[in-house]
Every structure is written in C-alpha cells, then in structure tokens.
Tab-separated table of N, CA and C and ligand atoms in Angstrom:
chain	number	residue	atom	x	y	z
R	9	UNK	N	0.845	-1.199	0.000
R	9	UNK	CA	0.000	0.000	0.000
R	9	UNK	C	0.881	1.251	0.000
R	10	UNK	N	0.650	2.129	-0.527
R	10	UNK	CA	1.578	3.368	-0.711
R	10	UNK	C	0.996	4.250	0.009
R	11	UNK	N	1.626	5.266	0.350
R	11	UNK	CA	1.444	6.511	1.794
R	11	UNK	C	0.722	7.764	0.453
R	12	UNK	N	-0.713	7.447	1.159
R	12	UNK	CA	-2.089	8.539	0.428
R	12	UNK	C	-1.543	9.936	1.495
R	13	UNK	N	-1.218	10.821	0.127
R	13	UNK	CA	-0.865	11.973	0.670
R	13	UNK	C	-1.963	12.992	1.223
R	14	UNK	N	-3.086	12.494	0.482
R	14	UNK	CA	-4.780	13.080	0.975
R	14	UNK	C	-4.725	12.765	2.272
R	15	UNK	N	-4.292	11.668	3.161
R	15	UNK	CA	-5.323	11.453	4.766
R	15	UNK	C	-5.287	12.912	5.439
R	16	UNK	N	-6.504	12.721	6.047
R	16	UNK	CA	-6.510	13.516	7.147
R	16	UNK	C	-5.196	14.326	8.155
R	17	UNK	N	-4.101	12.974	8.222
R	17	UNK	CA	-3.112	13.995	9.397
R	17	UNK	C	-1.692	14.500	8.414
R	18	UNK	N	-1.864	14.149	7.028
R	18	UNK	CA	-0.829	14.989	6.162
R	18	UNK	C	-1.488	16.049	5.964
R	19	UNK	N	-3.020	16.516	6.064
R	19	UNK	CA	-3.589	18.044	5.262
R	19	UNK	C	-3.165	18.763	7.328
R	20	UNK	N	-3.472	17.795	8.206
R	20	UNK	CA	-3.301	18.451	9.562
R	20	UNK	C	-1.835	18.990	9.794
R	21	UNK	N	-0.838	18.282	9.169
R	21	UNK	CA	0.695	18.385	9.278
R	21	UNK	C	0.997	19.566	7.961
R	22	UNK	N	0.112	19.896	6.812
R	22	UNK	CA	0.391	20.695	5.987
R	22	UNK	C	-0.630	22.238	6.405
R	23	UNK	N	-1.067	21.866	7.379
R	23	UNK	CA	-1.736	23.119	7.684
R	23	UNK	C	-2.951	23.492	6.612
R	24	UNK	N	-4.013	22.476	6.322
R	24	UNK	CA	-4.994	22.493	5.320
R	24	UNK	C	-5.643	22.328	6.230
R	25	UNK	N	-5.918	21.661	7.749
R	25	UNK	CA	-7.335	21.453	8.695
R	25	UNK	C	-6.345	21.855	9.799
R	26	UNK	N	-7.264	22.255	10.208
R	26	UNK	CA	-6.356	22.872	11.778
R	26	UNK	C	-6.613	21.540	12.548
R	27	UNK	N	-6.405	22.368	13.700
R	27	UNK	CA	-6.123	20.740	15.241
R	27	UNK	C	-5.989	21.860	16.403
R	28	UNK	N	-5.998	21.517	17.214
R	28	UNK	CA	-5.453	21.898	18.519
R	28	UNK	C	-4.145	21.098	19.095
R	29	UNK	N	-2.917	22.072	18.818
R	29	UNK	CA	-1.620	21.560	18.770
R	29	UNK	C	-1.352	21.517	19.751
R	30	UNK	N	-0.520	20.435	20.363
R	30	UNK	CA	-0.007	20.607	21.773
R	30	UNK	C	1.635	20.781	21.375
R	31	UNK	N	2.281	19.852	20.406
R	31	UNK	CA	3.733	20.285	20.436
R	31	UNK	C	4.504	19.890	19.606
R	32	UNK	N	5.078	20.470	18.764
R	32	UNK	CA	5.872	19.668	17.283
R	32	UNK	C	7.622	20.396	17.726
R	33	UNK	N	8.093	19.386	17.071
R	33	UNK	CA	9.804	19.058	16.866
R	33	UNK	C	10.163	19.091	15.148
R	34	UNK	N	11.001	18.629	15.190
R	34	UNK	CA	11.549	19.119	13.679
R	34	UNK	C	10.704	17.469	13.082
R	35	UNK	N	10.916	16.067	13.868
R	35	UNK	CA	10.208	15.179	13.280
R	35	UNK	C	8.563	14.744	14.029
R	36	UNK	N	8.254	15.565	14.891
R	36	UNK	CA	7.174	14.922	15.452
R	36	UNK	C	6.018	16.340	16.038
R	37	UNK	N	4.944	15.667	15.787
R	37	UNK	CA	3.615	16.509	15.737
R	37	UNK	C	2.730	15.980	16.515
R	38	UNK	N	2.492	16.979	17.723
R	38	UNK	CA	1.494	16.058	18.152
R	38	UNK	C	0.447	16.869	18.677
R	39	UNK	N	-1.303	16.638	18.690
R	39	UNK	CA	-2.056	17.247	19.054
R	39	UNK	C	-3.686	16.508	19.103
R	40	UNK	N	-4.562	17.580	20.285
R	40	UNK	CA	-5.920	16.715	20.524
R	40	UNK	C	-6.517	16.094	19.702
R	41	UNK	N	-7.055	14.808	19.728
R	41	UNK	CA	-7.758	14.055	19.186
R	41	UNK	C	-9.136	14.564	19.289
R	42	UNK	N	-9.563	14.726	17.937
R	42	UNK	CA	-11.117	15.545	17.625
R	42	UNK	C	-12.581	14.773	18.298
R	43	UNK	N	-12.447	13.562	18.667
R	43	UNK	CA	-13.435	12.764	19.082
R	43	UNK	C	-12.880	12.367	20.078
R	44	UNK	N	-12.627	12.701	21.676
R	44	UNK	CA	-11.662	11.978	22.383
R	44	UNK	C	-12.368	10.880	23.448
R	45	UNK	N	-11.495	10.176	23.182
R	45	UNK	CA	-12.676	8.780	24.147
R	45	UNK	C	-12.497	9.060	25.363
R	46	UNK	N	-11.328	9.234	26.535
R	46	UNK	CA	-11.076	9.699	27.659
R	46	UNK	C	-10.809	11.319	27.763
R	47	UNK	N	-10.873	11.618	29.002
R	47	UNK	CA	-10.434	13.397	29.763
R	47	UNK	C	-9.400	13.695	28.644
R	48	UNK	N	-8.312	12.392	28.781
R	48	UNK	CA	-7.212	13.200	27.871
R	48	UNK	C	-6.476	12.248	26.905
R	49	UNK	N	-7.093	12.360	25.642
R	49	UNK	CA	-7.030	11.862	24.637
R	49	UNK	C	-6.250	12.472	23.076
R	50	UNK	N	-4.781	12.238	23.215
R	50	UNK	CA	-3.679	13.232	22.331
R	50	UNK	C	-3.016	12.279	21.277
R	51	UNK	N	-3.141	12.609	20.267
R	51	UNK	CA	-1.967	11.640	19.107
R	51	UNK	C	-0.731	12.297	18.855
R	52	UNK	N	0.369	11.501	18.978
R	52	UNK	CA	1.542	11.594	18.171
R	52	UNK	C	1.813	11.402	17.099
R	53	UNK	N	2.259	12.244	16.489
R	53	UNK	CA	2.203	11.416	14.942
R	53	UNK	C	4.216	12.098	14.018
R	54	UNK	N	4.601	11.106	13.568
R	54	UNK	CA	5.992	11.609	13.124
R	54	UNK	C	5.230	12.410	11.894
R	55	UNK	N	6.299	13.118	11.086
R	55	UNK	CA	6.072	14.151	10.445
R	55	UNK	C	6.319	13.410	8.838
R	56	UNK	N	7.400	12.565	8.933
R	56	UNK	CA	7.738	11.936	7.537
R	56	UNK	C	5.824	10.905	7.073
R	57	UNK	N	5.874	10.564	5.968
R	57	UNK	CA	5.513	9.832	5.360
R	57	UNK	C	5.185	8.232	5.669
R	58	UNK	N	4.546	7.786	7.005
R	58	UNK	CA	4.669	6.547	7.428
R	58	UNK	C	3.031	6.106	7.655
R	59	UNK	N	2.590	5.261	7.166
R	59	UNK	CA	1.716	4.375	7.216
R	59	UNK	C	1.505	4.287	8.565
R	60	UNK	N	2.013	3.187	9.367
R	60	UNK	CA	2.047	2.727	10.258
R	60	UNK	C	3.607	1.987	11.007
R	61	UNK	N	3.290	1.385	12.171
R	61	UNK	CA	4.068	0.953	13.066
R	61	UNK	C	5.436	-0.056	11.678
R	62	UNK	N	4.811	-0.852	10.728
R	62	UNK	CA	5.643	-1.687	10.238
R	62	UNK	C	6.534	-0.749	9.194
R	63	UNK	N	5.548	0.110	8.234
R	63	UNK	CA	6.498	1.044	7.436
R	63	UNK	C	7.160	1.762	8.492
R	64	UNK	N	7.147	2.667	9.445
R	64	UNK	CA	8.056	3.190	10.803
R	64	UNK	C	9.160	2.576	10.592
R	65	UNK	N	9.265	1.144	11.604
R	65	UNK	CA	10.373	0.398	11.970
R	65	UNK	C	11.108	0.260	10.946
R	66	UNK	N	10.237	0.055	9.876
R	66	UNK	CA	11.294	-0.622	8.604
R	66	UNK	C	12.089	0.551	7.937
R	67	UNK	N	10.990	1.913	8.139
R	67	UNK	CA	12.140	2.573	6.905
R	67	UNK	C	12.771	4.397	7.322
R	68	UNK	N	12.064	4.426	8.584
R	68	UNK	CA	12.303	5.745	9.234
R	68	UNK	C	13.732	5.869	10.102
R	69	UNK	N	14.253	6.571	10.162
R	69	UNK	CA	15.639	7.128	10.518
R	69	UNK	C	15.624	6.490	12.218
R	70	UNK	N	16.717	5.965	12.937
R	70	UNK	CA	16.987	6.224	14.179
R	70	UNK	C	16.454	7.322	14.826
R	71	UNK	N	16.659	8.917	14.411
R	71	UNK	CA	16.266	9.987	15.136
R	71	UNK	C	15.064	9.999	15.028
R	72	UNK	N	13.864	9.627	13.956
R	72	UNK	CA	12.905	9.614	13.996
R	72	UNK	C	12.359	8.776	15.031
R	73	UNK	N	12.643	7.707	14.777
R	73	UNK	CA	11.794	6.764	15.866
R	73	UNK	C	12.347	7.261	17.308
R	74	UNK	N	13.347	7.448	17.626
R	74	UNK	CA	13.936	7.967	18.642
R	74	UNK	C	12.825	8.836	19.759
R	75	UNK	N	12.935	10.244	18.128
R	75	UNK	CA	11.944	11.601	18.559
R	75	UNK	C	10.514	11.038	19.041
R	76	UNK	N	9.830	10.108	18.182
R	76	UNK	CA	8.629	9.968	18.289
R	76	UNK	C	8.211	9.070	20.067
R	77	UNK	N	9.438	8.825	20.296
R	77	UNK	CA	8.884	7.497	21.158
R	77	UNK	C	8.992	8.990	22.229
R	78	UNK	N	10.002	9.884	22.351
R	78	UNK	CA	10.688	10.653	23.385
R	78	UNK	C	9.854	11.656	23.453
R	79	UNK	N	8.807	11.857	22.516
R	79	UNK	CA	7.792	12.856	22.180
R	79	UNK	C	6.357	12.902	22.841
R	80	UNK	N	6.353	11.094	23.140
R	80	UNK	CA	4.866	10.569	23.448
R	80	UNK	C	5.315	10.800	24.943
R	81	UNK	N	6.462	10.607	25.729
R	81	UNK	CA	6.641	10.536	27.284
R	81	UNK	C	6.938	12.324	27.693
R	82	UNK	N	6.930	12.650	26.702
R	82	UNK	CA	6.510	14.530	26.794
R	82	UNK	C	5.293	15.233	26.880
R	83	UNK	N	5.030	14.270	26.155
R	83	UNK	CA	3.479	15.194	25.784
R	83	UNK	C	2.238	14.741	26.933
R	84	UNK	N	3.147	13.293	27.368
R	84	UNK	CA	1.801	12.614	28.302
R	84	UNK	C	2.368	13.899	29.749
R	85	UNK	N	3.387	14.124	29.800
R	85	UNK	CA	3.931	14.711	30.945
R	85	UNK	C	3.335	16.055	31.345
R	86	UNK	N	3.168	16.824	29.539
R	86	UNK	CA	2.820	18.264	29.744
R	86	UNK	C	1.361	18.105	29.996
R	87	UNK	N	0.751	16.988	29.747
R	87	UNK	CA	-0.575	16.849	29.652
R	87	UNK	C	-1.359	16.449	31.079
R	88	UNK	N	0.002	16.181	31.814
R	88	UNK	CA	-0.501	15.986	33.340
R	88	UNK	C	-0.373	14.709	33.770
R	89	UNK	N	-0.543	13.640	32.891
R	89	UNK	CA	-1.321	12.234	33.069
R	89	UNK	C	0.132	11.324	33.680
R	90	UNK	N	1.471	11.592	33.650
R	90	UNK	CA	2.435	10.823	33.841
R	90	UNK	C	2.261	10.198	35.221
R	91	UNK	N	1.852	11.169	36.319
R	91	UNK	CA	1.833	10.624	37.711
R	91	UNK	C	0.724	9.290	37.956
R	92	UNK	N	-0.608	9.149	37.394
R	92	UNK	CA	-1.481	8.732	37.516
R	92	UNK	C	-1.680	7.745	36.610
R	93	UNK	N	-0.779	8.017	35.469
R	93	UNK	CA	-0.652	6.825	34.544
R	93	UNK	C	-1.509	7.152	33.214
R	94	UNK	N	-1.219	6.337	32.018
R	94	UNK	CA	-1.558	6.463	30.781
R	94	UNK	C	-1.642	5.079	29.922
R	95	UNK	N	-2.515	5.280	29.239
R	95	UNK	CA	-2.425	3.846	27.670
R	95	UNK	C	-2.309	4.919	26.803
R	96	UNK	N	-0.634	4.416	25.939
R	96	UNK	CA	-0.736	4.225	24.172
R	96	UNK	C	-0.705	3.185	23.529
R	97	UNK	N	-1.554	3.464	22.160
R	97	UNK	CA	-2.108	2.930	21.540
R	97	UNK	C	-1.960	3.275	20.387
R	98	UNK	N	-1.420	2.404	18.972
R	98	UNK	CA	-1.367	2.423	17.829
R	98	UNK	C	-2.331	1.075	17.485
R	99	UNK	N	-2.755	1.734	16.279
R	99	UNK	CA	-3.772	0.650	15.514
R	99	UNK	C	-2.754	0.422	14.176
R	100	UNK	N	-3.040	-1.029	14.014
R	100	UNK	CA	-2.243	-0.953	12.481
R	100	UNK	C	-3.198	-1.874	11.565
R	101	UNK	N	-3.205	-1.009	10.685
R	101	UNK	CA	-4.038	-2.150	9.673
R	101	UNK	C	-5.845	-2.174	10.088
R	102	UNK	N	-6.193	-3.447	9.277
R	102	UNK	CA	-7.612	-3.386	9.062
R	102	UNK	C	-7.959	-4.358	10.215
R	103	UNK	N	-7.608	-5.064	11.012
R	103	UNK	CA	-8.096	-5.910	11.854
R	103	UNK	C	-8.276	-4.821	12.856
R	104	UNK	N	-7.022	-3.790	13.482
R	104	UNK	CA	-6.949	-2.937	14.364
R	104	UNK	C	-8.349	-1.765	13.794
R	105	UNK	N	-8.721	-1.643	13.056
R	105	UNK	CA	-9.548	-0.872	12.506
R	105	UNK	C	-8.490	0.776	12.596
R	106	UNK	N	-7.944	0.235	11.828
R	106	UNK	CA	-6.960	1.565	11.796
R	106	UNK	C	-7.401	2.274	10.708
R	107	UNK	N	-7.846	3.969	11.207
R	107	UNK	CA	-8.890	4.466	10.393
R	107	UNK	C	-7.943	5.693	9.319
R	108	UNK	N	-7.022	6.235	10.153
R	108	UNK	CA	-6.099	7.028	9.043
R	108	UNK	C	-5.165	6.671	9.207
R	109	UNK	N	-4.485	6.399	7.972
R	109	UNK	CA	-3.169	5.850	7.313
R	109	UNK	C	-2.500	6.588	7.811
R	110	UNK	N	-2.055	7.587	8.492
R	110	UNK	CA	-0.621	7.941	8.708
R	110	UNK	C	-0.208	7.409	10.508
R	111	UNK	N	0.939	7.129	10.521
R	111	UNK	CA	0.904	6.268	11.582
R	111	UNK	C	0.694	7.389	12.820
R	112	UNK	N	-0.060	6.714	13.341
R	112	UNK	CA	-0.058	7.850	15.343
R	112	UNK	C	-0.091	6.714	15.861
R	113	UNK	N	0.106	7.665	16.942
R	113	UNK	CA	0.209	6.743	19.044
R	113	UNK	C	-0.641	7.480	19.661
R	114	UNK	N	-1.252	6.849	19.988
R	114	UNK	CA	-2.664	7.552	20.941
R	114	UNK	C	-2.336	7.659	22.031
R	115	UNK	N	-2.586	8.678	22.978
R	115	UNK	CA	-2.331	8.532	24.016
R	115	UNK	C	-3.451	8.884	24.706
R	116	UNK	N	-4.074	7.946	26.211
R	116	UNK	CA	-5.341	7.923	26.883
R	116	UNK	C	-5.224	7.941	28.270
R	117	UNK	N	-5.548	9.391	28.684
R	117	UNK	CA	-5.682	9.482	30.411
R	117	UNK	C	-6.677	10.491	30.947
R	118	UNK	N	-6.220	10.653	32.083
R	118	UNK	CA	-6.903	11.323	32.749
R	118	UNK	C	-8.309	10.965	33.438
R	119	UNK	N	-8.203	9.446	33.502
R	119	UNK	CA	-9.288	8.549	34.339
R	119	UNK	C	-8.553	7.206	34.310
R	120	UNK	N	-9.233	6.240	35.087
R	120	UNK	CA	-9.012	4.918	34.359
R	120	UNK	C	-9.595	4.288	33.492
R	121	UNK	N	-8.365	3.872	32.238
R	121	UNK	CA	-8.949	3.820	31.081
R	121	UNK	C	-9.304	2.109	30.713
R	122	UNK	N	-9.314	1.622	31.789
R	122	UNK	CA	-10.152	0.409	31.233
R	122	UNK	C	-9.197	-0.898	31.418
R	123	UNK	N	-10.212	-2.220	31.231
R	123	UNK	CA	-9.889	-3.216	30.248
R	123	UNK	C	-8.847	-3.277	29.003
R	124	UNK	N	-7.770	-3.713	28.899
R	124	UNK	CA	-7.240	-3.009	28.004
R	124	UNK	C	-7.330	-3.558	26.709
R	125	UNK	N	-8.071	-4.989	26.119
R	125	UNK	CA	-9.088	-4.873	25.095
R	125	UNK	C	-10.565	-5.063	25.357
R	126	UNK	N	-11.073	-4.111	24.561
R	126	UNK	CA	-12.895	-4.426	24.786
R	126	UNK	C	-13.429	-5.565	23.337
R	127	UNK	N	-13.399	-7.029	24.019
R	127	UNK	CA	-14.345	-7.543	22.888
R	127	UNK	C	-14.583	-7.020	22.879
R	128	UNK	N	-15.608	-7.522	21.347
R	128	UNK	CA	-16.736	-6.886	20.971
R	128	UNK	C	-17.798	-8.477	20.219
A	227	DGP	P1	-7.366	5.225	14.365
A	227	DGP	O1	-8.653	4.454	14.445
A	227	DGP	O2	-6.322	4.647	15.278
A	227	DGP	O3	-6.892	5.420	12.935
A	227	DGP	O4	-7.674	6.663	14.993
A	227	DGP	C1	-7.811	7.820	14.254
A	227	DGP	C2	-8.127	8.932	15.230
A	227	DGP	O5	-8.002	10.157	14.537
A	227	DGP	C3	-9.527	8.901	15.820
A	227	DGP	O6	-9.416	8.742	17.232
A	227	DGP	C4	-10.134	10.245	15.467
A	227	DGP	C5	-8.947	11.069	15.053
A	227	DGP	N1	-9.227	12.018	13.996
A	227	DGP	C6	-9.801	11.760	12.790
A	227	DGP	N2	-9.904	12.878	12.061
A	227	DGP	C7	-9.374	13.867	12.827
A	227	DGP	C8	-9.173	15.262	12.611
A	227	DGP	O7	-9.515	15.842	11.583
A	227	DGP	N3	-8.596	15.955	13.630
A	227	DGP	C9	-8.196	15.359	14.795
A	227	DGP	N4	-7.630	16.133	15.715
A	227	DGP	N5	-8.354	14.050	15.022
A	227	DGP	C10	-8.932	13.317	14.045
C-alpha cells in the first residue's frame, strides 16, 4: 500500500485542517484528538511519510523513531497524566480498525482507562 498523501493527518501536518496543537519538533507533531474517548485523549504522529508501526520500523531514521517514542513521554507529561498513569495505543491495519493511514500513538488518560481490550 503506498502513503495517500490526501489522509486527514498529512492536510493536519500541511496546515490544510487545523487541530489543537499541543507540540511539534523538527520530526514529530502532536495534538488533541477531535473525538476523544477519555479526559485526555492526544496523538503523536511523526512528520515523515509513514503508514504505520511496520512502514516506521522498517524505513524511518533512528532519530525519527527515537523523537517519536521521546515525544509521546513529553506530551503525556505536559498533559498531566504521567503521575497517575496512561495507555498508548497504535492501531495498524484493518483488523486494528486503523482508520487514518498515517501512523499515530494515541495517548489515553486522565481517568481509568479500562480493560485493556474491549471484545466486541
Ligand atoms: P485510528 O482508528 O487509530 O486510525 O484513529 C484515528 C483517530 O483520529 C480517531 O481517534 C479520530 C482522530 N481524527 C480523525 N480525524 C481527525 C481530525 O480531523 N482531527 C483530529 N484532531 N483528530 C482526528
């Protein structure tokens, strides 16, 4: 599958739909999730061209993956949730019901967030 330059978080990363930003680096972007399931519900997302978790690993730089991982334990921090705890969460693919192609890490706090899969 090839990286659709249309999704949703390349027009958010090109400044075509706004967001409510919490904090970008030279490789990483991250800001509120528009439908948020918990109090505090934020995606990370790297800035390059990545699908998901498998295109990531396989073809993104050391500093990238680096930034992104060092980005998510920032943002949960500025966001409050580090003391009390947090779930991230990447979806990959169609089983995960992974809904936009560009890869994010979800991040979920500010209550307890559960079971950590919900059959269905
Ligand atoms: P996933 O199912 O893992 O692909 O989650 C995609 C998430 O993206 C979902 O929680 C809703 C969020 N989302 C979709 N469109 C927008 C948008 O335009 N702005 C923001 N901030 N979030 C969005």
């Amino acid at each position: 599958m090839a990286y659709d330059k249309n999704n949703i978080f390349a027009k958010i990363l090109r400044g075509e739909i706004p967001c409510n930003k919490i904090y970008e680096n030279e490789h990483t972007f991250a800001f509120h999730d528009v439908n948020p399931q918990t109090p505090i519900h934020a995606l990370v997302i790297p800035k390059g061209e990545y699908i998901s978790m498998i295109d990531f690993s396989e073809n993104a730089s050391e500093t990238e993956i680096s930034s992104l991982f060092k980005t998510v334990t920032k943002v949960a921090r500025e966001l409050g949730v580090e003391n009390n705890g947090y779930r991230i969460l990447s979806n990959i693919g169609d089983d995960a019901n992974q809904e936009v192609k560009h890869l994010h890490i979800h991040i979920f706090g500010g209550c307890n967030v559960g079971a950590m899969i919900c059959r269905r």
